[in-house]
mmCIF file of C-alpha atoms in Angstrom:
data_model
loop_
_atom_site.group_PDB
_atom_site.id
_atom_site.type_symbol
_atom_site.label_atom_id
_atom_site.label_comp_id
_atom_site.label_asym_id
_atom_site.label_seq_id
_atom_site.Cartn_x
_atom_site.Cartn_y
_atom_site.Cartn_z
ATOM 1 C CA MET D 768 -0.035 0.009 0.033
ATOM 2 C CA ASP D 769 1.017 3.671 0.074
ATOM 3 C CA PRO D 770 3.804 4.477 2.482
ATOM 4 C CA LEU D 771 1.588 6.343 4.997
ATOM 5 C CA THR D 772 -0.815 3.422 5.372
ATOM 6 C CA GLN D 773 2.035 0.985 5.493
ATOM 7 C CA GLY D 774 3.539 2.949 8.348
ATOM 8 C CA LEU D 775 0.285 3.228 10.202
ATOM 9 C CA VAL D 776 -0.340 -0.537 10.034
ATOM 10 C CA GLY D 777 3.213 -1.150 11.324
ATOM 11 C CA ALA D 778 2.559 1.409 14.090
ATOM 12 C CA THR D 779 -0.649 -0.495 14.939
ATOM 13 C CA ALA D 780 1.150 -3.739 15.340
ATOM 14 C CA ALA D 781 3.993 -2.366 17.442
ATOM 15 C CA GLN D 782 1.551 -0.307 19.559
ATOM 16 C CA SER D 783 -0.607 -3.292 20.253
ATOM 17 C CA GLY D 784 2.387 -5.154 21.777
ATOM 18 C CA ALA D 785 3.890 -2.210 23.695
ATOM 19 C CA LYS D 786 4.146 -1.493 27.318
ATOM 20 C CA LYS D 787 2.305 1.697 28.355
ATOM 21 C CA ASP D 788 5.448 3.665 29.133
ATOM 22 C CA GLN D 789 6.982 2.671 25.749
ATOM 23 C CA LEU D 790 3.902 3.190 23.627
ATOM 24 C CA ARG D 791 5.139 6.219 21.863
ATOM 25 C CA PRO D 792 8.645 5.072 20.880
ATOM 26 C CA ALA D 793 7.206 1.680 19.999
ATOM 27 C CA THR D 794 4.656 3.293 17.698
ATOM 28 C CA PHE D 795 7.397 5.303 15.913
ATOM 29 C CA THR D 796 9.538 2.130 15.656
ATOM 30 C CA GLY D 797 6.725 0.060 14.123
ATOM 31 C CA ALA D 798 5.856 2.767 11.631
ATOM 32 C CA VAL D 799 9.417 3.309 10.382
ATOM 33 C CA SER D 800 10.157 -0.444 10.236
ATOM 34 C CA ALA D 801 7.128 -1.076 8.111
ATOM 35 C CA MET D 802 8.110 1.632 5.672
ATOM 36 C CA ILE D 803 11.658 0.420 5.297
ATOM 37 C CA ALA D 804 10.568 -2.631 3.355
ATOM 38 C CA ASP D 805 9.495 -0.361 0.481
ATOM 39 C CA LEU D 806 13.006 1.007 0.062
ATOM 40 C CA ASP D 807 13.373 -1.807 -2.493
ATOM 41 C CA TYR D 808 11.564 0.595 -4.876
ATOM 42 C CA TYR D 809 14.794 2.520 -5.179
ATOM 43 C CA ILE D 810 16.915 -0.404 -6.255
ATOM 44 C CA HIS D 811 17.683 0.119 -9.880
ATOM 45 C CA ILE D 812 19.946 -1.139 -12.637
ATOM 46 C CA PRO D 813 19.945 1.732 -15.134
ATOM 47 C CA SER D 814 20.609 -0.448 -18.158
ATOM 48 C CA ASP D 815 17.836 -2.919 -17.211
ATOM 49 C CA PRO D 816 14.527 -1.161 -16.462
ATOM 50 C CA LEU D 817 12.625 -4.364 -15.762
ATOM 51 C CA PHE D 818 14.948 -5.213 -12.872
ATOM 52 C CA ASN D 819 13.283 -2.543 -10.619
ATOM 53 C CA ILE D 820 9.783 -3.952 -11.341
ATOM 54 C CA GLU D 821 10.972 -7.438 -10.512
ATOM 55 C CA ILE D 822 12.761 -6.672 -7.319
ATOM 56 C CA HIS D 823 9.926 -4.532 -5.859
ATOM 57 C CA ARG D 824 7.965 -6.585 -3.278
ATOM 58 C CA GLN D 825 10.463 -9.393 -3.547
ATOM 59 C CA PHE D 826 13.162 -10.249 -0.967
ATOM 60 C CA SER D 827 12.341 -7.279 1.249
ATOM 61 C CA HIS D 828 8.694 -8.372 1.595
ATOM 62 C CA SER D 829 9.289 -12.094 2.110
ATOM 63 C CA PHE D 830 8.567 -13.875 5.422
ATOM 64 C CA ILE D 831 12.233 -15.108 5.626
ATOM 65 C CA PHE D 832 13.602 -11.499 5.529
ATOM 66 C CA ILE D 833 11.564 -10.221 8.417
ATOM 67 C CA PRO D 834 14.293 -10.730 11.058
ATOM 68 C CA VAL D 835 16.921 -9.160 8.808
ATOM 69 C CA GLY D 836 14.692 -6.251 7.836
ATOM 70 C CA ALA D 837 13.763 -5.611 11.536
ATOM 71 C CA LEU D 838 17.517 -5.792 12.390
ATOM 72 C CA ILE D 839 18.298 -3.143 9.793
ATOM 73 C CA ALA D 840 15.417 -0.941 11.108
ATOM 74 C CA SER D 841 16.744 -1.472 14.728
ATOM 75 C CA PHE D 842 20.264 -0.225 13.746
ATOM 76 C CA VAL D 843 18.875 2.809 11.975
ATOM 77 C CA LEU D 844 16.531 3.745 14.879
ATOM 78 C CA TRP D 845 18.955 2.930 17.675
ATOM 79 C CA TRP D 846 20.585 6.324 17.525
ATOM 80 C CA PHE D 847 17.263 8.066 17.884
ATOM 81 C CA LEU D 848 15.609 5.843 20.481
ATOM 82 C CA LYS D 849 18.412 4.396 22.700
ATOM 83 C CA ARG D 850 17.360 6.771 25.482
ATOM 84 C CA TYR D 851 13.852 5.170 25.513
ATOM 85 C CA LEU D 852 14.294 1.535 24.503
ATOM 86 C CA SER D 853 16.939 -1.108 24.909
ATOM 87 C CA PHE D 854 18.149 -2.702 21.676
ATOM 88 C CA LYS D 855 16.223 -5.900 22.526
ATOM 89 C CA GLU D 856 13.018 -3.906 22.946
ATOM 90 C CA LEU D 857 13.697 -1.936 19.790
ATOM 91 C CA TYR D 858 14.212 -5.079 17.875
ATOM 92 C CA PHE D 859 10.964 -6.585 19.169
ATOM 93 C CA TYR D 860 8.923 -3.587 18.048
ATOM 94 C CA SER D 861 10.774 -3.472 14.732
ATOM 95 C CA ILE D 862 9.812 -7.131 14.105
ATOM 96 C CA LEU D 863 6.171 -6.363 14.828
ATOM 97 C CA GLY D 864 6.146 -3.475 12.438
ATOM 98 C CA TYR D 865 8.319 -4.967 9.622
ATOM 99 C CA ALA D 866 6.221 -8.167 9.681
ATOM 100 C CA THR D 867 3.173 -6.244 8.473
ATOM 101 C CA ALA D 868 4.798 -4.919 5.302
ATOM 102 C CA GLY D 869 4.678 -7.913 3.024
ATOM 103 C CA LEU D 870 1.474 -9.253 4.315
ATOM 104 C CA LEU D 871 -0.411 -5.956 3.895
ATOM 105 C CA ASP D 872 0.795 -5.590 0.332
ATOM 106 C CA THR D 873 -0.471 -9.044 -0.472
ATOM 107 C CA PHE D 874 -3.987 -7.835 0.182
ATOM 108 C CA THR D 875 -3.594 -5.377 -2.687
ATOM 109 C CA SER D 876 -2.814 -6.044 -6.373
ATOM 110 C CA TYR D 877 0.554 -6.368 -8.280
ATOM 111 C CA GLY D 878 1.802 -9.306 -6.225
ATOM 112 C CA THR D 879 4.121 -9.922 -3.337
ATOM 113 C CA GLN D 880 6.725 -12.678 -3.143
ATOM 114 C CA LEU D 881 6.012 -13.773 0.449
ATOM 115 C CA LEU D 882 7.781 -17.079 0.088
ATOM 116 C CA TRP D 883 10.953 -15.873 -1.674
ATOM 117 C CA PRO D 884 13.501 -17.499 -2.208
ATOM 118 C CA PHE D 885 11.664 -20.896 -1.863
ATOM 119 C CA LEU D 886 8.928 -19.858 -4.330
ATOM 120 C CA ASP D 887 8.931 -16.991 -6.786
ATOM 121 C CA THR D 888 5.100 -16.737 -7.020
ATOM 122 C CA ARG D 889 3.615 -13.313 -6.567
ATOM 123 C CA PHE D 890 0.625 -13.471 -4.215
ATOM 124 C CA ALA D 891 -2.101 -10.793 -4.794
ATOM 125 C CA TRP D 892 -5.447 -11.220 -3.066
ATOM 126 C CA ASN D 893 -6.887 -8.027 -4.605
ATOM 127 C CA LEU D 894 -9.134 -7.062 -1.628
ATOM 128 C CA ILE D 895 -8.106 -3.413 -1.143
ATOM 129 C CA SER D 896 -6.716 -0.681 -3.303
ATOM 130 C CA VAL D 897 -3.082 0.421 -2.864
ATOM 131 C CA ILE D 898 -4.585 3.777 -1.850
ATOM 132 C CA ASP D 899 -7.767 3.882 0.241
ATOM 133 C CA PRO D 900 -8.292 7.193 2.077
ATOM 134 C CA VAL D 901 -11.131 5.828 4.218
ATOM 135 C CA VAL D 902 -8.898 3.115 5.643
ATOM 136 C CA THR D 903 -5.950 5.463 6.094
ATOM 137 C CA VAL D 904 -7.829 8.309 7.852
ATOM 138 C CA GLY D 905 -9.411 5.771 10.281
ATOM 139 C CA LEU D 906 -6.035 4.271 11.110
ATOM 140 C CA LEU D 907 -4.495 7.778 11.449
ATOM 141 C CA LEU D 908 -7.182 8.882 13.958
ATOM 142 C CA LEU D 909 -7.034 5.738 16.115
ATOM 143 C CA ILE D 910 -3.271 5.543 16.204
ATOM 144 C CA GLY D 911 -3.142 9.227 17.023
ATOM 145 C CA LEU D 912 -5.597 8.789 19.919
ATOM 146 C CA GLY D 913 -3.405 5.886 21.174
ATOM 147 C CA ILE D 914 -0.351 8.097 21.179
ATOM 148 C CA TYR D 915 -2.103 11.073 22.781
ATOM 149 C CA LYS D 916 -3.722 9.077 25.583
ATOM 150 C CA LYS D 917 -1.016 6.438 25.930
ATOM 151 C CA GLU D 918 -3.599 3.659 25.680
ATOM 152 C CA LYS D 919 -2.900 0.706 23.450
ATOM 153 C CA GLN D 920 -6.508 -0.231 23.279
ATOM 154 C CA TYR D 921 -6.784 2.155 20.361
ATOM 155 C CA ALA D 922 -4.355 -0.025 18.469
ATOM 156 C CA TRP D 923 -6.812 -2.907 18.815
ATOM 157 C CA PHE D 924 -9.547 -0.646 17.376
ATOM 158 C CA ALA D 925 -7.215 0.290 14.537
ATOM 159 C CA GLY D 926 -6.574 -3.362 13.813
ATOM 160 C CA GLY D 927 -10.266 -4.060 13.902
ATOM 161 C CA TRP D 928 -10.838 -1.124 11.432
ATOM 162 C CA LEU D 929 -8.402 -2.663 9.033
ATOM 163 C CA ILE D 930 -9.792 -6.156 9.376
ATOM 164 C CA PHE D 931 -13.286 -4.870 8.767
ATOM 165 C CA PHE D 932 -12.260 -3.336 5.472
ATOM 166 C CA LEU D 933 -10.327 -6.472 4.387
ATOM 167 C CA LEU D 934 -13.376 -8.636 5.163
ATOM 168 C CA PHE D 935 -15.649 -6.169 3.307
ATOM 169 C CA GLY D 936 -13.147 -6.297 0.436
ATOM 170 C CA TRP D 937 -13.298 -10.065 0.349
ATOM 171 C CA PHE D 938 -17.111 -9.949 0.301
ATOM 172 C CA GLN D 939 -17.181 -7.374 -2.549
ATOM 173 C CA HIS D 940 -14.448 -9.277 -4.457
ATOM 174 C CA GLN D 941 -16.601 -12.453 -4.352
ATOM 175 C CA ARG D 942 -19.630 -10.597 -5.649
ATOM 176 C CA ALA D 943 -17.649 -8.963 -8.453
ATOM 177 C CA THR D 944 -16.034 -12.287 -9.411
ATOM 178 C CA ALA D 945 -19.386 -14.144 -9.565
ATOM 179 C CA SER D 946 -20.857 -11.278 -11.729
ATOM 180 C CA VAL D 947 -18.019 -11.338 -14.258
ATOM 181 C CA LYS D 948 -18.263 -15.141 -14.509
ATOM 182 C CA ASN D 949 -21.968 -14.834 -15.328
ATOM 183 C CA LEU D 950 -21.161 -12.090 -17.800
ATOM 184 C CA ALA D 951 -18.614 -14.261 -19.582
ATOM 185 C CA GLU D 952 -21.107 -17.183 -19.630
ATOM 186 C CA SER D 953 -23.776 -14.979 -21.156
ATOM 187 C CA ARG D 954 -21.290 -14.132 -23.923
ATOM 188 C CA GLY D 955 -20.555 -17.748 -24.555
ATOM 189 C CA HIS D 956 -16.970 -17.543 -23.250
ATOM 190 C CA GLN D 957 -14.934 -20.040 -21.384
ATOM 191 C CA ILE D 958 -12.669 -18.128 -19.031
ATOM 192 C CA GLU D 959 -9.101 -19.217 -19.174
ATOM 193 C CA GLU D 960 -7.567 -16.584 -16.836
ATOM 194 C CA LEU D 961 -9.349 -14.146 -14.601
ATOM 195 C CA VAL D 962 -8.205 -11.185 -12.502
ATOM 196 C CA VAL D 963 -10.666 -9.069 -10.442
ATOM 197 C CA LYS D 964 -9.308 -6.173 -8.444
ATOM 198 C CA PRO D 965 -10.539 -2.909 -6.815
ATOM 199 C CA THR D 966 -10.100 0.356 -8.612
ATOM 200 C CA ILE D 967 -8.267 3.272 -7.005
ATOM 201 C CA ALA D 968 -9.435 4.408 -3.586
ATOM 202 C CA ASN D 969 -12.631 2.415 -3.261
ATOM 203 C CA GLN D 970 -14.148 -1.143 -2.926
ATOM 204 C CA ARG D 971 -17.232 -0.359 -4.932
ATOM 205 C CA VAL D 972 -16.055 -0.414 -8.590
ATOM 206 C CA TRP D 973 -13.968 -3.438 -9.559
ATOM 207 C CA ARG D 974 -11.907 -4.005 -12.668
ATOM 208 C CA ALA D 975 -12.362 -7.464 -14.281
ATOM 209 C CA ASN D 976 -10.085 -8.857 -16.922
ATOM 210 C CA TYR D 977 -10.390 -12.301 -18.353
ATOM 211 C CA ILE D 978 -8.919 -14.203 -21.281
ATOM 212 C CA ALA D 979 -11.069 -16.292 -23.578
ATOM 213 C CA ASN D 980 -10.106 -17.589 -27.005
ATOM 214 C CA ASP D 981 -6.939 -15.500 -27.052
ATOM 215 C CA ILE D 982 -8.934 -12.350 -26.510
ATOM 216 C CA ILE D 983 -8.534 -10.154 -23.328
ATOM 217 C CA TYR D 984 -11.749 -8.470 -22.015
ATOM 218 C CA ALA D 985 -12.089 -5.473 -19.623
ATOM 219 C CA ASP D 986 -15.281 -4.779 -17.720
ATOM 220 C CA ALA D 987 -16.199 -2.775 -14.684
ATOM 221 C CA ILE D 988 -18.394 -4.180 -11.912
ATOM 222 C CA ARG D 989 -20.008 -1.896 -9.484
ATOM 223 C CA THR D 990 -20.898 -3.730 -6.248
ATOM 224 C CA GLY D 991 -23.481 -1.575 -4.521
ATOM 225 C CA LEU D 992 -25.116 -2.720 -1.336
ATOM 226 C CA ILE D 993 -28.578 -1.320 -1.783
ATOM 227 C CA SER D 994 -28.467 -0.814 -5.528
ATOM 228 C CA GLY D 995 -27.058 -4.217 -6.230
ATOM 229 C CA ILE D 996 -24.689 -5.131 -9.050
ATOM 230 C CA LYS D 997 -24.173 -2.941 -12.086
ATOM 231 C CA ILE D 998 -21.958 -3.948 -15.076
ATOM 232 C CA TYR D 999 -20.214 -1.574 -17.378
ATOM 233 C CA GLU D 1000 -19.065 -3.598 -20.396
ATOM 234 C CA GLY D 1001 -15.783 -2.489 -21.727
ATOM 235 C CA GLN D 1002 -13.171 -3.080 -24.427
ATOM 236 C CA SER D 1003 -11.566 -6.275 -25.775
ATOM 237 C CA ALA D 1004 -8.216 -6.787 -27.589
ATOM 238 C CA PRO D 1005 -6.145 -9.723 -28.942
ATOM 239 C CA GLN D 1006 -3.793 -11.233 -26.428
ATOM 240 C CA ILE D 1007 -0.150 -11.068 -27.415
ATOM 241 C CA ASN D 1008 1.581 -14.405 -27.524
ATOM 242 C CA ILE D 1009 5.275 -13.762 -27.097
ATOM 243 C CA GLU D 1010 6.391 -17.242 -28.076
ATOM 244 C CA GLU D 1011 4.486 -17.040 -31.353
ATOM 245 C CA ASP D 1012 4.640 -13.376 -32.247
ATOM 246 C CA PHE D 1013 8.344 -12.993 -31.517
ATOM 247 C CA SER D 1014 9.578 -16.505 -32.371
ATOM 248 C CA ASP D 1015 12.110 -15.076 -34.838
ATOM 249 C CA PHE D 1016 13.884 -13.293 -32.014
ATOM 250 C CA GLU D 1017 14.168 -16.293 -29.624
ATOM 251 C CA GLY D 1018 17.425 -16.124 -27.638
ATOM 252 C CA THR D 1019 17.854 -12.359 -27.870
ATOM 253 C CA LEU D 1020 17.832 -9.949 -24.954
ATOM 254 C CA MET D 1021 14.615 -8.391 -26.287
ATOM 255 C CA TYR D 1022 12.889 -11.816 -26.363
ATOM 256 C CA ASN D 1023 14.039 -12.671 -22.838
ATOM 257 C CA ASP D 1024 12.798 -9.297 -21.550
ATOM 258 C CA LEU D 1025 9.439 -9.988 -23.140
ATOM 259 C CA LEU D 1026 9.168 -13.272 -21.321
ATOM 260 C CA ARG D 1027 10.069 -11.486 -18.074
ATOM 261 C CA PHE D 1028 7.338 -8.926 -18.672
ATOM 262 C CA LYS D 1029 4.888 -11.621 -19.554
ATOM 263 C CA ARG D 1030 5.506 -13.259 -16.173
ATOM 264 C CA LEU D 1031 5.152 -9.938 -14.334
ATOM 265 C CA SER D 1032 1.892 -9.272 -16.222
ATOM 266 C CA GLU D 1033 0.436 -12.778 -15.690
ATOM 267 C CA ASN D 1034 0.296 -13.093 -19.463
ATOM 268 C CA PHE D 1035 -2.327 -10.331 -19.766
ATOM 269 C CA LEU D 1036 -0.522 -8.682 -22.679
ATOM 270 C CA VAL D 1037 -1.994 -6.294 -25.214
ATOM 271 C CA ARG D 1038 -0.620 -3.813 -27.722
ATOM 272 C CA HIS D 1039 -1.034 -0.095 -26.784
ATOM 273 C CA PRO D 1040 -3.715 1.218 -29.157
ATOM 274 C CA ASP D 1041 -1.770 4.395 -29.836
ATOM 275 C CA TYR D 1042 1.727 2.984 -29.862
ATOM 276 C CA PRO D 1043 1.739 -0.506 -31.630
ATOM 277 C CA GLU D 1044 5.361 -1.123 -30.713
ATOM 278 C CA VAL D 1045 4.420 -0.988 -26.999
ATOM 279 C CA ILE D 1046 3.283 -4.143 -25.233
ATOM 280 C CA GLY D 1047 1.397 -3.301 -22.102
ATOM 281 C CA ASP D 1048 -0.041 -4.953 -18.953
ATOM 282 C CA ALA D 1049 -3.817 -5.235 -19.668
ATOM 283 C CA ARG D 1050 -4.617 -5.490 -15.988
ATOM 284 C CA TYR D 1051 -4.004 -1.805 -15.358
ATOM 285 C CA SER D 1052 -5.596 1.186 -17.096
ATOM 286 C CA MET D 1053 -6.959 4.580 -16.085
ATOM 287 C CA LEU D 1054 -10.471 3.349 -16.524
ATOM 288 C CA PRO D 1055 -11.593 -0.247 -15.662
ATOM 289 C CA THR D 1056 -13.454 -0.560 -18.922
ATOM 290 C CA ARG D 1057 -10.438 0.262 -21.087
ATOM 291 C CA LEU D 1058 -7.447 -1.676 -22.336
ATOM 292 C CA THR D 1059 -5.066 1.291 -22.838
ATOM 293 C CA PRO D 1060 -2.359 0.068 -20.506
ATOM 294 C CA LEU D 1061 -0.840 2.183 -17.734
ATOM 295 C CA TRP D 1062 2.627 0.752 -18.466
ATOM 296 C CA GLY D 1063 4.426 -1.378 -20.907
ATOM 297 C CA VAL D 1064 7.684 -2.225 -22.701
ATOM 298 C CA LYS D 1065 8.654 -0.760 -26.044
ATOM 299 C CA THR D 1066 9.921 -3.217 -28.617
ATOM 300 C CA ASP D 1067 12.392 -2.379 -31.356
ATOM 301 C CA THR D 1068 13.322 -5.261 -33.637
ATOM 302 C CA THR D 1069 16.407 -3.316 -34.785
ATOM 303 C CA LYS D 1070 17.809 -3.331 -31.225
ATOM 304 C CA THR D 1071 17.247 -6.945 -30.199
ATOM 305 C CA ASN D 1072 20.303 -7.077 -27.851
ATOM 306 C CA THR D 1073 19.338 -4.080 -25.738
ATOM 307 C CA HIS D 1074 17.052 -4.182 -22.660
ATOM 308 C CA LEU D 1075 13.538 -3.086 -23.357
ATOM 309 C CA PRO D 1076 12.529 0.474 -22.071
ATOM 310 C CA PHE D 1077 9.759 0.452 -19.521
ATOM 311 C CA LEU D 1078 7.257 3.243 -20.166
ATOM 312 C CA TYR D 1079 4.256 4.754 -18.308
ATOM 313 C CA PHE D 1080 1.076 6.068 -19.872
ATOM 314 C CA ARG D 1081 -1.145 8.191 -17.578
ATOM 315 C CA ASP D 1082 -4.179 10.037 -18.736
ATOM 316 C CA ALA D 1083 -5.894 11.921 -15.925
ATOM 317 C CA SER D 1084 -7.920 14.232 -18.213
ATOM 318 C CA ASP D 1085 -11.312 15.586 -17.231
ATOM 319 C CA GLU D 1086 -13.005 13.088 -19.473
ATOM 320 C CA VAL D 1087 -11.366 10.150 -17.685
ATOM 321 C CA ARG D 1088 -12.159 11.522 -14.244
ATOM 322 C CA LYS D 1089 -15.791 12.173 -15.153
ATOM 323 C CA GLU D 1090 -16.208 8.662 -16.589
ATOM 324 C CA PHE D 1091 -14.734 7.049 -13.481
ATOM 325 C CA LEU D 1092 -16.952 9.169 -11.277
ATOM 326 C CA ARG D 1093 -19.948 8.129 -13.249
ATOM 327 C CA MET D 1094 -19.241 4.458 -12.595
ATOM 328 C CA LEU D 1095 -18.350 5.103 -8.932
ATOM 329 C CA LEU D 1096 -21.736 6.790 -8.405
ATOM 330 C CA GLY D 1097 -23.583 4.112 -10.424
ATOM 331 C CA ARG D 1098 -24.908 6.378 -13.097
#
C-alpha cells in the first residue's frame, strides 16, 4: 500500500504489543520499520529497467527476510531511540512493524513474493486498493488517539478497522467475481484466466479482466449494497503471444525481456492502441473498462540485444475523471 498506510499498520502492530510507558517510541519504531521494506523501490539497474519492477515486493517483503529487515530498522533507529528503549525492545517492536509490510501488500494487487526464495510466486489477493483514504484516515485517527492518551486499546480498534475493510473487500470481491463469470457465460466465453481487483481508492467499482479464445476483455463491476450489481461492459483486444509473435527473435535480450514482462503481467499482454510497438499490462488502465495500459515495454526489432525500455502512460484528463466518477456513483 502507500507509505503512509504501510507505516500506520506497522505502528498499529507495534503499539498493540507495547508497554504503556513505551507506547510512543514503539509506535514510531513500528511505523518506520514497516516503511523500510518499500526502500526496494529505489533499487535500480539503469541499463535494465525491468529489474526494478521485478525486485519490488520481492526479498524485502518475504517472510524469511523479516528478522533481517527488522534488524536493519533497529540499527537505523537505535541512534534516535536508545534513550527510551533497549536494543532488545527496539528489535521486538521492529519485528512487529516490519512483519506487516509484506502481508499488507499481499491484500492489494501487483503481487508480493511472500515465500521468496523458496517460491517466486507473486501473491495478490486484490481485496483493497493500494490507496484507500477511508482506511488510512481511520487508522491515523485511532493511532493518533493511542499516542495522545497512551492507551494501546486504540491499536486494537485500529486493527479491527483494518480487518473490517479487508473482510468487506473479500465480500465485494466475491460478488464482483461471480458477476463477471456470469457475464462471460452470457457471452458464450470459457474463461481461461481471470483477474478481479478494486479500482483506485474504493471497494465499490472493480476491474475485471479475463482471457477467452486469445482475447482479453475488460469490464467494470459496481458492487453496490442497496443498488445491487451494475456492469459496465468494456473493451476487448487480442492477447499477445510472445512465443509465437516474436519467435524469430528467440534467444535475444529483447525476447528474454518480453518473457520477463509476460511473467510480471500474468500473461495479460496487449498492444497499446496508440503505440503499436508498446506491449502493455492489460490489467491496469486509467479506466476499468479500457485496455489502454498504464505501463508497458517498447519493442524495437532493430535493437534486439538491448534491454527493453519500460514506459508509463497516464491520462488523468477531465473526461477520464468524469467517466470514472460516473461508474463510482452508479450512473
